[in-house]
Structure formats: structure tokens, C-alpha cells
PDB file of C-alpha atoms in Angstrom:
ATOM      1  CA  GLN A   1       7.097 -23.495  19.710  1.00 86.00           C
ATOM      2  CA  VAL A   2       5.138 -24.376  22.826  1.00 94.00           C
ATOM      3  CA  GLN A   3       6.777 -25.493  26.047  1.00 97.00           C
ATOM      4  CA  LEU A   4       4.732 -27.472  28.566  1.00 98.00           C
ATOM      5  CA  VAL A   5       5.711 -28.128  32.168  1.00 98.00           C
ATOM      6  CA  GLU A   6       3.735 -30.452  34.416  1.00 98.00           C
ATOM      7  CA  SER A   7       3.720 -30.255  38.194  1.00 97.00           C
ATOM      8  CA  GLY A   8       1.738 -31.559  41.129  1.00 97.00           C
ATOM      9  CA  GLY A   9       2.556 -35.232  40.939  1.00 96.00           C
ATOM     10  CA  GLY A  10       3.623 -37.211  43.959  1.00 97.00           C
ATOM     11  CA  LEU A  11       2.518 -39.892  46.348  1.00 97.00           C
ATOM     12  CA  ALA A  12      -1.092 -40.388  47.406  1.00 98.00           C
ATOM     13  CA  THR A  13      -3.005 -43.081  49.209  1.00 98.00           C
ATOM     14  CA  ALA A  14      -5.955 -44.892  47.688  1.00 98.00           C
ATOM     15  CA  GLY A  15      -9.054 -42.732  47.848  1.00 98.00           C
ATOM     16  CA  GLY A  16      -7.001 -39.572  48.032  1.00 98.00           C
ATOM     17  CA  SER A  17      -6.626 -36.657  45.664  1.00 98.00           C
ATOM     18  CA  LEU A  18      -3.982 -34.852  43.668  1.00 98.00           C
ATOM     19  CA  ARG A  19      -4.147 -31.906  41.307  1.00 98.00           C
ATOM     20  CA  LEU A  20      -1.800 -31.759  38.365  1.00 98.00           C
ATOM     21  CA  SER A  21      -0.951 -28.543  36.583  1.00 98.00           C
ATOM     22  CA  CYS A  22       0.407 -27.972  33.105  1.00 98.00           C
ATOM     23  CA  ALA A  23       1.936 -24.553  32.503  1.00 98.00           C
ATOM     24  CA  ALA A  24       2.340 -23.494  28.882  1.00 98.00           C
ATOM     25  CA  SER A  25       4.606 -20.911  27.323  1.00 96.00           C
ATOM     26  CA  GLY A  26       5.721 -19.884  23.862  1.00 92.00           C
ATOM     27  CA  GLY A  27       2.360 -19.977  22.142  1.00 88.00           C
ATOM     28  CA  ILE A  28      -1.123 -18.511  22.151  1.00 93.00           C
ATOM     29  CA  PHE A  29      -2.635 -20.739  24.791  1.00 96.00           C
ATOM     30  CA  ASN A  30      -6.276 -20.240  23.903  1.00 94.00           C
ATOM     31  CA  THR A  31      -5.693 -21.547  20.398  1.00 96.00           C
ATOM     32  CA  TYR A  32      -4.549 -24.942  21.655  1.00 97.00           C
ATOM     33  CA  ALA A  33      -6.603 -27.993  22.439  1.00 97.00           C
ATOM     34  CA  MET A  34      -5.043 -29.688  25.448  1.00 98.00           C
ATOM     35  CA  GLY A  35      -4.969 -33.161  26.850  1.00 98.00           C
ATOM     36  CA  TRP A  36      -3.690 -35.390  29.616  1.00 98.00           C
ATOM     37  CA  PHE A  37      -2.186 -38.810  29.018  1.00 98.00           C
ATOM     38  CA  ARG A  38      -0.510 -41.341  31.260  1.00 98.00           C
ATOM     39  CA  GLN A  39       1.972 -44.126  30.773  1.00 98.00           C
ATOM     40  CA  VAL A  40       3.216 -47.058  32.799  1.00 97.00           C
ATOM     41  CA  PRO A  41       6.382 -48.967  31.933  1.00 94.00           C
ATOM     42  CA  GLY A  42       5.900 -51.412  29.107  1.00 95.00           C
ATOM     43  CA  LYS A  43       2.561 -49.983  28.017  1.00 96.00           C
ATOM     44  CA  GLN A  44       1.466 -47.457  25.448  1.00 95.00           C
ATOM     45  CA  ARG A  45       0.693 -43.945  26.569  1.00 97.00           C
ATOM     46  CA  GLU A  46      -3.053 -43.694  27.084  1.00 97.00           C
ATOM     47  CA  PHE A  47      -5.522 -40.844  26.785  1.00 98.00           C
ATOM     48  CA  ILE A  48      -7.041 -39.649  30.052  1.00 97.00           C
ATOM     49  CA  ALA A  49      -8.829 -36.387  29.329  1.00 98.00           C
ATOM     50  CA  GLY A  50      -9.041 -33.634  26.739  1.00 98.00           C
ATOM     51  CA  ILE A  51     -10.334 -30.089  26.742  1.00 98.00           C
ATOM     52  CA  SER A  52     -11.234 -27.677  23.986  1.00 97.00           C
ATOM     53  CA  ARG A  53      -9.329 -24.452  23.532  1.00 96.00           C
ATOM     54  CA  SER A  54     -12.057 -22.406  25.222  1.00 96.00           C
ATOM     55  CA  GLY A  55     -12.523 -24.945  28.004  1.00 96.00           C
ATOM     56  CA  THR A  56     -16.187 -25.383  27.158  1.00 96.00           C
ATOM     57  CA  TYR A  57     -15.944 -28.996  26.040  1.00 97.00           C
ATOM     58  CA  THR A  58     -14.225 -31.916  27.720  1.00 97.00           C
ATOM     59  CA  ARG A  59     -13.810 -35.622  27.114  1.00 98.00           C
ATOM     60  CA  TYR A  60     -12.653 -38.404  29.412  1.00 98.00           C
ATOM     61  CA  ALA A  61     -11.481 -41.975  29.227  1.00 97.00           C
ATOM     62  CA  ASP A  62     -14.046 -44.371  30.645  1.00 96.00           C
ATOM     63  CA  GLY A  63     -11.918 -45.363  33.599  1.00 92.00           C
ATOM     64  CA  VAL A  64     -11.578 -41.853  34.992  1.00 97.00           C
ATOM     65  CA  LYS A  65     -14.656 -39.909  33.941  1.00 94.00           C
ATOM     66  CA  ASP A  66     -16.315 -40.038  37.354  1.00 94.00           C
ATOM     67  CA  ARG A  67     -13.134 -39.319  39.297  1.00 98.00           C
ATOM     68  CA  PHE A  68     -10.983 -36.883  37.299  1.00 98.00           C
ATOM     69  CA  THR A  69     -11.787 -33.345  36.163  1.00 98.00           C
ATOM     70  CA  ILE A  70      -9.899 -31.480  33.469  1.00 98.00           C
ATOM     71  CA  SER A  71      -9.993 -27.700  33.355  1.00 98.00           C
ATOM     72  CA  ARG A  72      -7.993 -24.766  32.083  1.00 98.00           C
ATOM     73  CA  ASP A  73      -7.397 -21.127  32.912  1.00 98.00           C
ATOM     74  CA  ASN A  74      -6.539 -19.341  29.702  1.00 97.00           C
ATOM     75  CA  ALA A  75      -5.630 -16.183  31.586  1.00 97.00           C
ATOM     76  CA  LYS A  76      -2.912 -18.146  33.397  1.00 97.00           C
ATOM     77  CA  ASN A  77      -1.861 -20.305  30.427  1.00 98.00           C
ATOM     78  CA  THR A  78      -2.419 -23.341  32.615  1.00 98.00           C
ATOM     79  CA  MET A  79      -4.370 -26.581  32.419  1.00 98.00           C
ATOM     80  CA  TYR A  80      -5.302 -28.747  35.375  1.00 98.00           C
ATOM     81  CA  LEU A  81      -6.266 -32.297  36.180  1.00 98.00           C
ATOM     82  CA  GLN A  82      -8.079 -32.771  39.462  1.00 98.00           C
ATOM     83  CA  MET A  83      -7.809 -36.428  40.437  1.00 98.00           C
ATOM     84  CA  ASP A  84     -10.109 -37.680  43.171  1.00 98.00           C
ATOM     85  CA  GLY A  85     -10.794 -41.177  44.378  1.00 98.00           C
ATOM     86  CA  LEU A  86      -7.338 -42.286  43.349  1.00 98.00           C
ATOM     87  CA  LYS A  87      -6.661 -45.973  42.886  1.00 98.00           C
ATOM     88  CA  PRO A  88      -3.357 -47.875  42.804  1.00 97.00           C
ATOM     89  CA  GLU A  89      -3.946 -48.514  39.098  1.00 97.00           C
ATOM     90  CA  ASP A  90      -3.752 -44.760  38.513  1.00 98.00           C
ATOM     91  CA  THR A  91      -0.021 -44.990  39.222  1.00 98.00           C
ATOM     92  CA  ALA A  92       1.778 -43.734  36.117  1.00 98.00           C
ATOM     93  CA  VAL A  93       3.731 -40.890  34.621  1.00 98.00           C
ATOM     94  CA  TYR A  94       1.241 -38.223  33.580  1.00 98.00           C
ATOM     95  CA  TYR A  95       1.870 -36.058  30.534  1.00 98.00           C
ATOM     96  CA  CYS A  96       0.158 -32.982  29.195  1.00 98.00           C
ATOM     97  CA  ALA A  97      -0.070 -32.295  25.487  1.00 98.00           C
ATOM     98  CA  ALA A  98      -1.108 -29.485  23.170  1.00 98.00           C
ATOM     99  CA  LYS A  99      -2.065 -28.871  19.571  1.00 97.00           C
ATOM    100  CA  ALA A 100      -3.476 -25.865  17.780  1.00 95.00           C
ATOM    101  CA  SER A 101      -6.941 -27.209  17.061  1.00 94.00           C
ATOM    102  CA  ALA A 102     -10.630 -26.441  17.429  1.00 92.00           C
ATOM    103  CA  ALA A 103     -11.401 -30.057  18.284  1.00 94.00           C
ATOM    104  CA  ILE A 104     -10.846 -32.191  21.382  1.00 94.00           C
ATOM    105  CA  LEU A 105      -8.090 -34.658  20.531  1.00 94.00           C
ATOM    106  CA  THR A 106      -7.855 -38.112  22.039  1.00 95.00           C
ATOM    107  CA  THR A 107      -4.862 -39.804  20.400  1.00 95.00           C
ATOM    108  CA  MET A 108      -1.150 -39.398  20.978  1.00 96.00           C
ATOM    109  CA  GLU A 109      -0.498 -38.893  17.297  1.00 96.00           C
ATOM    110  CA  ALA A 110      -2.822 -35.886  17.160  1.00 96.00           C
ATOM    111  CA  TYR A 111      -0.730 -33.771  19.520  1.00 97.00           C
ATOM    112  CA  ASP A 112       2.306 -31.715  18.572  1.00 97.00           C
ATOM    113  CA  TYR A 113       3.721 -30.683  21.937  1.00 97.00           C
ATOM    114  CA  TRP A 114       4.379 -32.642  25.120  1.00 98.00           C
ATOM    115  CA  GLY A 115       5.575 -31.984  28.609  1.00 98.00           C
ATOM    116  CA  GLN A 116       8.259 -34.003  30.348  1.00 97.00           C
ATOM    117  CA  GLY A 117       5.806 -35.841  32.597  1.00 98.00           C
ATOM    118  CA  THR A 118       5.151 -36.001  36.312  1.00 98.00           C
ATOM    119  CA  GLN A 119       5.057 -39.177  38.384  1.00 98.00           C
ATOM    120  CA  VAL A 120       1.899 -40.091  40.269  1.00 98.00           C
ATOM    121  CA  THR A 121       2.114 -42.999  42.694  1.00 98.00           C
ATOM    122  CA  VAL A 122      -0.938 -44.273  44.552  1.00 98.00           C
ATOM    123  CA  SER A 123      -0.437 -46.675  47.424  1.00 97.00           C
ATOM    124  CA  SER A 124      -3.087 -49.089  48.657  1.00 93.00           C
TER     125      SER A 124
END
């Protein structure tokens, strides 16, 4: 069983930056594909970015690919999401997710484990 804990959310102004972290425990971290999703009230949780288990390969949603960077440190059992150029529409609860897989996964249904989420609020 894998436990995931997000941190690093908070309040930012438009154009600013935040870095989210996702600390994993209870599993062999480098066997898990990881991803970031976000959700606003009344909407479905949406894929933001995914990373392969080695960290070599990444994938991004179109709306964030030039502003967000996903990375991982397998020695620290931690994944990151560097968010630059934040916009008010980035306001959401951000979740990290994990699944033992060799592929990058981009759908909610593909993931087995989820964190509790961290709130990101971007003011204009």
C-alpha cells in the first residue's frame, strides 16, 4: 500500500510560482508511474502532468506544458511540480497519484493511489 502526501500549495499572485511536492511511502517508489491532477468544485479531476518511473519521460496537458515542470527524485521518494507563470485559472486542489506501471498514465482511472490534495489559489 502506497501513501502519498502533497505539500507546497498556498496562495500566489498571477505570474508567480509555486512548487508542489508529493512524498511517497509504503512502496518501491521507482516502480511507480506518477502524475499530477487538479480539480475545481463541480468539475471532473483533470490530468496535468505525468512522469515515468525513471523520470526520463514526461507528459503534460496542453494548458500547462510551457509553464509547469514535473520531476521526481527517486532517492527521496518524492515527486515535484514546479508551477511558473501561474494564472487565476490554475486555482484548484492539486492531487498526486501513483500506479505501478512502465507507462506514463494520463487518466484518473489508471491510477491506484492518491494523495489528499493541496489547495492552490492564484489571485489576479
